[in-house]
Tab-separated table of C-alpha atoms in Angstrom:
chain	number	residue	atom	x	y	z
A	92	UNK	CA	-9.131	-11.443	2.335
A	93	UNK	CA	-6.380	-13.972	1.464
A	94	UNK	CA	-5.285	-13.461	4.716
A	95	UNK	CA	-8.060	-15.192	6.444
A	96	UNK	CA	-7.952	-19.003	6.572
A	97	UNK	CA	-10.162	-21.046	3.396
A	98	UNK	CA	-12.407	-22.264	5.752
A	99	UNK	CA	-13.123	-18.636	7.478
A	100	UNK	CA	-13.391	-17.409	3.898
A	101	UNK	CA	-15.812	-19.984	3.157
A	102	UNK	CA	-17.735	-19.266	6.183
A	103	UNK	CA	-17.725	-15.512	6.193
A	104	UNK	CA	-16.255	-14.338	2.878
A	105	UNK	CA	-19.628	-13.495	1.388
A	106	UNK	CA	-20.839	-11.273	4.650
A	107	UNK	CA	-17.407	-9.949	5.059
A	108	UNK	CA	-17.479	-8.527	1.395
A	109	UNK	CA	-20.916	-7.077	2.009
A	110	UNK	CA	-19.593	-5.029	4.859
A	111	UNK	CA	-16.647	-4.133	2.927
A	112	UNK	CA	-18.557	-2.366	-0.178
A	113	UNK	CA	-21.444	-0.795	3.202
A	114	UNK	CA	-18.347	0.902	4.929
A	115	UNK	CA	-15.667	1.513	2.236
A	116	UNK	CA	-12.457	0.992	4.208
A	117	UNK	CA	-9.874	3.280	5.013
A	118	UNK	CA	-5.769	2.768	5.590
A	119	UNK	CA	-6.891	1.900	9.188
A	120	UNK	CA	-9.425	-0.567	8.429
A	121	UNK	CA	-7.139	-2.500	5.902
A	122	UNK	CA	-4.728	-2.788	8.600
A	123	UNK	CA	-7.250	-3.599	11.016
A	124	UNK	CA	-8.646	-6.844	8.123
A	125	UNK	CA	-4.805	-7.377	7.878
A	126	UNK	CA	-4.767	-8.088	11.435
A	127	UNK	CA	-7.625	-9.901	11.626
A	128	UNK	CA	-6.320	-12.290	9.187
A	129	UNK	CA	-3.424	-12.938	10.720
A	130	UNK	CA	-4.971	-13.366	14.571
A	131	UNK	CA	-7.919	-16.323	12.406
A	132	UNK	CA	-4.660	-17.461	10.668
A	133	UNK	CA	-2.772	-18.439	14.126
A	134	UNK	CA	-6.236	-19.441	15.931
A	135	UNK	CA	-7.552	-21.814	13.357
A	136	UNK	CA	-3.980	-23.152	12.700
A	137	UNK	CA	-2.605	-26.204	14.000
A	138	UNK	CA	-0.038	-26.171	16.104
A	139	UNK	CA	2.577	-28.522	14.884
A	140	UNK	CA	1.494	-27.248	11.123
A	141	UNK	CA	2.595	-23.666	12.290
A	142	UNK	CA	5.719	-24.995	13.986
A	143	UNK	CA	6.805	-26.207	10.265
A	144	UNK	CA	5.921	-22.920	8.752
A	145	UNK	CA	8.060	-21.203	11.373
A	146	UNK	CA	10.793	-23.600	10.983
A	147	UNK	CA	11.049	-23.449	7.804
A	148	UNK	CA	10.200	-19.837	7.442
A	149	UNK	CA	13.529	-19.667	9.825
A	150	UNK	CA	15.764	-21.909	7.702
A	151	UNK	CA	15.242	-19.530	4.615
A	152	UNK	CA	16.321	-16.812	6.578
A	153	UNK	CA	19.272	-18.502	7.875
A	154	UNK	CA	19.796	-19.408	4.276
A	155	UNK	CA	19.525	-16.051	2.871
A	156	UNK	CA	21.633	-14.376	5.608
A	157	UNK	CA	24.319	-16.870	4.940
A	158	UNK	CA	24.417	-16.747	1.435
A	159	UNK	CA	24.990	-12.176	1.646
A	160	UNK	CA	27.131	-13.109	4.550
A	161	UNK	CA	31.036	-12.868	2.382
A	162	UNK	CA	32.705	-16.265	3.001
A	163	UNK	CA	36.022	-15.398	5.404
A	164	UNK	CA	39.176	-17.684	5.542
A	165	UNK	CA	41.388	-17.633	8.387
A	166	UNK	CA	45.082	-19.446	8.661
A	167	UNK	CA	46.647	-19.576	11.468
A	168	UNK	CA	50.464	-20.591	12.388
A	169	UNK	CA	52.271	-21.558	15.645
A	170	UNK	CA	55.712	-20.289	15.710
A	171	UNK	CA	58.148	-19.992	19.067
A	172	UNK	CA	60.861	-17.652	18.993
A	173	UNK	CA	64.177	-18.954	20.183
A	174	UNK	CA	65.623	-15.275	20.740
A	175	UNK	CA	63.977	-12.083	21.201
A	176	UNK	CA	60.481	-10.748	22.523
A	177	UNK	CA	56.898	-12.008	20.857
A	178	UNK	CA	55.925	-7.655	21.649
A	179	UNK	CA	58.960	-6.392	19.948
A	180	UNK	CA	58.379	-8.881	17.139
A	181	UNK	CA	54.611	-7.777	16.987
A	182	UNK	CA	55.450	-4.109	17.003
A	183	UNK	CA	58.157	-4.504	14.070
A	184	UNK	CA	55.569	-7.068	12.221
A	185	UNK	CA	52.458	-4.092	12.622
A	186	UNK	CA	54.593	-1.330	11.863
A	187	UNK	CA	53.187	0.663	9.027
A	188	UNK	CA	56.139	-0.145	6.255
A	189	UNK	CA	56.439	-3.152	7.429
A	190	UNK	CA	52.330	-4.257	6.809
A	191	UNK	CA	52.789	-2.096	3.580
A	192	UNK	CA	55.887	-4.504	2.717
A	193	UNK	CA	53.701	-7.362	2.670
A	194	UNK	CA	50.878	-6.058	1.645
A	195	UNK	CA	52.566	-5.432	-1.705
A	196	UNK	CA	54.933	-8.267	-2.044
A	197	UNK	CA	51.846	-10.569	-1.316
A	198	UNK	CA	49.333	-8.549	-3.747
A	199	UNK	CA	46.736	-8.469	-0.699
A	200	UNK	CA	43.220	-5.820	-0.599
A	201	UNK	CA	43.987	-5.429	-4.887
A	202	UNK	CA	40.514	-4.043	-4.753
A	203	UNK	CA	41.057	-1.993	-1.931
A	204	UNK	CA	43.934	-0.655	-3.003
A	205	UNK	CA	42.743	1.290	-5.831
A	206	UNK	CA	39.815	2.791	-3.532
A	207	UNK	CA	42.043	3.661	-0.354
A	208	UNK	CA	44.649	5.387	0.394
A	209	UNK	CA	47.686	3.087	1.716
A	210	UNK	CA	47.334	4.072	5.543
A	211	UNK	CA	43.763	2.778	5.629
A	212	UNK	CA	44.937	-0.459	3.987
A	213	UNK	CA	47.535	-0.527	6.593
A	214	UNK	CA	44.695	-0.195	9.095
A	215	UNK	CA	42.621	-3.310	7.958
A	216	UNK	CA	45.367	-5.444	7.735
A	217	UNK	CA	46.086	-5.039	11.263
A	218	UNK	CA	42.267	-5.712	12.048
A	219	UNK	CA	42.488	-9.098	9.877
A	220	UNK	CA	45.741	-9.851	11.750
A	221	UNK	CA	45.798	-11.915	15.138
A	222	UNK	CA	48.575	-12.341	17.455
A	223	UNK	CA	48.158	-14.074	20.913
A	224	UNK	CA	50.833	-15.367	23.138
A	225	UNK	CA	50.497	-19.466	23.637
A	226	UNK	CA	53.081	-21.115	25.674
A	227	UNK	CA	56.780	-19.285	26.794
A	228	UNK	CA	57.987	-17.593	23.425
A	229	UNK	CA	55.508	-19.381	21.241
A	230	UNK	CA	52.595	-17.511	20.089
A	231	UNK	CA	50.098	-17.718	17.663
A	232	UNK	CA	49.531	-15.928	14.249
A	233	UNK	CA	46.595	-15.707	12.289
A	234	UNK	CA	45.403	-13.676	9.755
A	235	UNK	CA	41.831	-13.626	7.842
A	236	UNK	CA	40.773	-12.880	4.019
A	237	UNK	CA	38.210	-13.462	1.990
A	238	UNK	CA	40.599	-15.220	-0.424
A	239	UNK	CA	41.141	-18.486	0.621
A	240	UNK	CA	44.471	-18.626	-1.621
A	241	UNK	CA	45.312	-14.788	0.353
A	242	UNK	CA	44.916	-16.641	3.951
B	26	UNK	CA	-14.582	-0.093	27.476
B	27	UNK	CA	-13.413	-1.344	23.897
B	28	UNK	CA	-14.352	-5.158	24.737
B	29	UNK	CA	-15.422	-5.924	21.374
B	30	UNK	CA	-17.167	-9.332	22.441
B	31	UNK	CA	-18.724	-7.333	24.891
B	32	UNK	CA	-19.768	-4.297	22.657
B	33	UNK	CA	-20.782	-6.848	19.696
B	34	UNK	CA	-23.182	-8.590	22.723
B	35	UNK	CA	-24.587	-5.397	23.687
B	36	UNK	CA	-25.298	-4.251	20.003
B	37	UNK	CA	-27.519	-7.568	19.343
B	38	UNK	CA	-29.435	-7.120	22.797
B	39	UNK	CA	-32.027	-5.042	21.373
B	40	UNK	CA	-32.262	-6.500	18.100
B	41	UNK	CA	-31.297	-8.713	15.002
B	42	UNK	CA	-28.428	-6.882	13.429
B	43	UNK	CA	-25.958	-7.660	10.549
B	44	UNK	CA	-22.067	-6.289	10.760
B	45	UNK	CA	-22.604	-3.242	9.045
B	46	UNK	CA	-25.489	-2.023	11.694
B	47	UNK	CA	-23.638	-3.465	14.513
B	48	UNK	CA	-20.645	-1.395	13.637
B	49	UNK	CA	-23.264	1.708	13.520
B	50	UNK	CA	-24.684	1.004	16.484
B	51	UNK	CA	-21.934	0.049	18.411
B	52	UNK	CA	-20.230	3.728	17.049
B	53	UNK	CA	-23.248	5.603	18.432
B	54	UNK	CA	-23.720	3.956	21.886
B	55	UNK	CA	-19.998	3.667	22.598
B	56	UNK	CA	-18.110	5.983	20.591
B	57	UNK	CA	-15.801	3.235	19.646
B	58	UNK	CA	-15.204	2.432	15.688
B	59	UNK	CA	-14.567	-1.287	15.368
B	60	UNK	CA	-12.691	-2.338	12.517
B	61	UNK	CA	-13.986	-4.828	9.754
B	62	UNK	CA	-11.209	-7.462	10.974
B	63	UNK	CA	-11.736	-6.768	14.712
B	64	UNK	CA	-15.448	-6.675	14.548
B	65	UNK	CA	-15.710	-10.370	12.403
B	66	UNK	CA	-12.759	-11.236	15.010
B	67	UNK	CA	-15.662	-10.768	17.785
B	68	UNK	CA	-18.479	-12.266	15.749
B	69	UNK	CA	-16.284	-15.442	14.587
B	70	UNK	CA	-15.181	-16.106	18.488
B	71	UNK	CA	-18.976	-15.223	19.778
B	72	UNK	CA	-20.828	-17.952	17.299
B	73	UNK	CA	-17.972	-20.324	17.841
B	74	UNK	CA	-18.685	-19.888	21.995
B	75	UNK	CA	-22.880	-20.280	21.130
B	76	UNK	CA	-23.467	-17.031	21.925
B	77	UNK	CA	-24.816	-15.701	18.672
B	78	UNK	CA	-26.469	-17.193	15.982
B	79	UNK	CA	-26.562	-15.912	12.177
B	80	UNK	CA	-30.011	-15.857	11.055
B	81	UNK	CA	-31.271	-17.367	7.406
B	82	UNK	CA	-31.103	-14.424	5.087
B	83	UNK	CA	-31.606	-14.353	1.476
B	84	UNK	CA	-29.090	-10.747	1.549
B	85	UNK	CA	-25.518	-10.884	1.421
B	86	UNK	CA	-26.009	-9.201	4.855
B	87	UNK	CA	-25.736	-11.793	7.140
B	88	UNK	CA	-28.088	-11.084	10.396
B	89	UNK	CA	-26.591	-11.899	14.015
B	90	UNK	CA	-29.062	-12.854	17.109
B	91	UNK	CA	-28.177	-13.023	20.599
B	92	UNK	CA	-28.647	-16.734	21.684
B	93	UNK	CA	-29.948	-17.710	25.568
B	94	UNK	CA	-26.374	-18.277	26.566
B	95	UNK	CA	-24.851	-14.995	25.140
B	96	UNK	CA	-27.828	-13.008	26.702
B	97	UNK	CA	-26.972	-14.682	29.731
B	98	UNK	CA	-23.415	-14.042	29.355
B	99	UNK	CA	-23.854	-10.418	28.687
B	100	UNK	CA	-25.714	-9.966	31.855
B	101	UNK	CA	-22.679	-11.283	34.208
B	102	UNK	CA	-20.551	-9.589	32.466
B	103	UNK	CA	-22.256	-6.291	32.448
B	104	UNK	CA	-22.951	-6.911	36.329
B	105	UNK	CA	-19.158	-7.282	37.055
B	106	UNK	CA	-18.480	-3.575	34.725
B	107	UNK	CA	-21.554	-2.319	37.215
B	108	UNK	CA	-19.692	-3.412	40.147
B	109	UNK	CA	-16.479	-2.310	38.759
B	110	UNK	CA	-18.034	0.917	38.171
B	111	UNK	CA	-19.866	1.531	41.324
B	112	UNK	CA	-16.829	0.982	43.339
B	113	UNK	CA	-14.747	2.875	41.510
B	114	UNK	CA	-17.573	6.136	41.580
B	115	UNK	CA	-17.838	5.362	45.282
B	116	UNK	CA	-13.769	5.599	45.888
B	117	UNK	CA	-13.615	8.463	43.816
B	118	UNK	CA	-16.269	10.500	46.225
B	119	UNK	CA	-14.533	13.011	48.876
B	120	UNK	CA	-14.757	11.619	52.452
């Protein structure tokens, strides 16, 4: 009955009680009231009054997403290479020692590590890592953790 | 034909009734169950339009008429299903 604006309640409430304790309502008939309340709730409602409910009703979500979204930092570096090729560097840099190389020197996924075996690890480093060719043998690195210190 | 307006109209055109009865009535003449929340839906929008009136009661029932203009409402309405219906019987006859 909540549902249902004051002034509908104040109105009806007394009749719509009556008819409630005549018919005894079932699961459909509760939805059916829950309905109703809602369809008096958006036709008795102002419009700019339901326009701040919404807006704010849409900020808290936005809120609340954000906040169980996990916070990711990304650095990123330009280098140029004045010998060699930016593919045969990226194939020697993704290679499987070589990822598992940094991975320990650097002390990166410590709380993956003791969950996964090393290949996986491996694996999600090369996701977090981004290579992409800029300008002649420059190209640009980045790589993305949830440690800002990591990144 | 699950008009509620329409069925809540028809209900109070042969008498005073109060939601309860309505939704009895309205069951037995057109085998459609109205919900509470649909049923006050119709009766909210129908007084609001002036085309019922609640009656003084001393019951928590509240009684419904049928005012002038809902009567008169009811009737074009129930001659456009008529037409709707006779046309559609008539197309449905073999040639």
């Amino acid at each position: 009955m909540h549902l249902y604006p004051a002034a509908w309640r104040a109105r009806y409430g007394v009749e719509f009680q009556s008819l409630l304790e005549d018919m005894k309502p079932g699961f459909l008939d509760i939805v059916d009231i829950l309905r109703g309340g809602l369809q008096m709730r958006f036709a008795h409602s102002n419009f700019w009054k339901m326009g701040a409910v919404f807006a704010l009703a849409g900020t808290l979500a936005g809120v609340v997403v954000l906040s169980a979204l996990p916070a990711i930092f990304i650095s990123t570096a330009v280098l140029r290479l004045d010998s060699g090729d930016v593919g045969e560097l990226a194939r020697g840099a993704f290679s499987r020692r070589g990822l598992y190389e940094i991975i320990q020197r650097e002390k990166l996924y410590e709380g993956l590590r003791a969950e996964m075996p090393a290949e996986n690890i491996v694996e999600r480093m090369r996701r977090d890592i981004r290579i992409q060719k800029t300008k002649g043998n420059a190209f640009e690195i980045a790589f993305a953790s949830s440690d800002p210190a990591k990144a | 034909m699950s008009d509620p307006n329409l069925l809540v109209l028809a209900s109070l055109a042969d008498g005073d009734k109060h939601g309860y009865a309505m939704m009895a009535d309205i069951q037995e003449f057109a085998q459609v169950r109205l919900g509470p929340g649909t049923l006050y839906g119709a009766i909210t929008r129908l007084e609001e339009r002036g085309w019922i009136r609640a009656l003084a009661s001393g019951d928590r029932r509240q009684p419904y008429t049928l005012t002038a203009a809902g009567r008169r409402h009811l009737e074009e309405q129930l001659a456009n299903l008529n037409r709707v219906v006779s046309t559609g019987l008539n197309r449905l006859r073999p040639a």
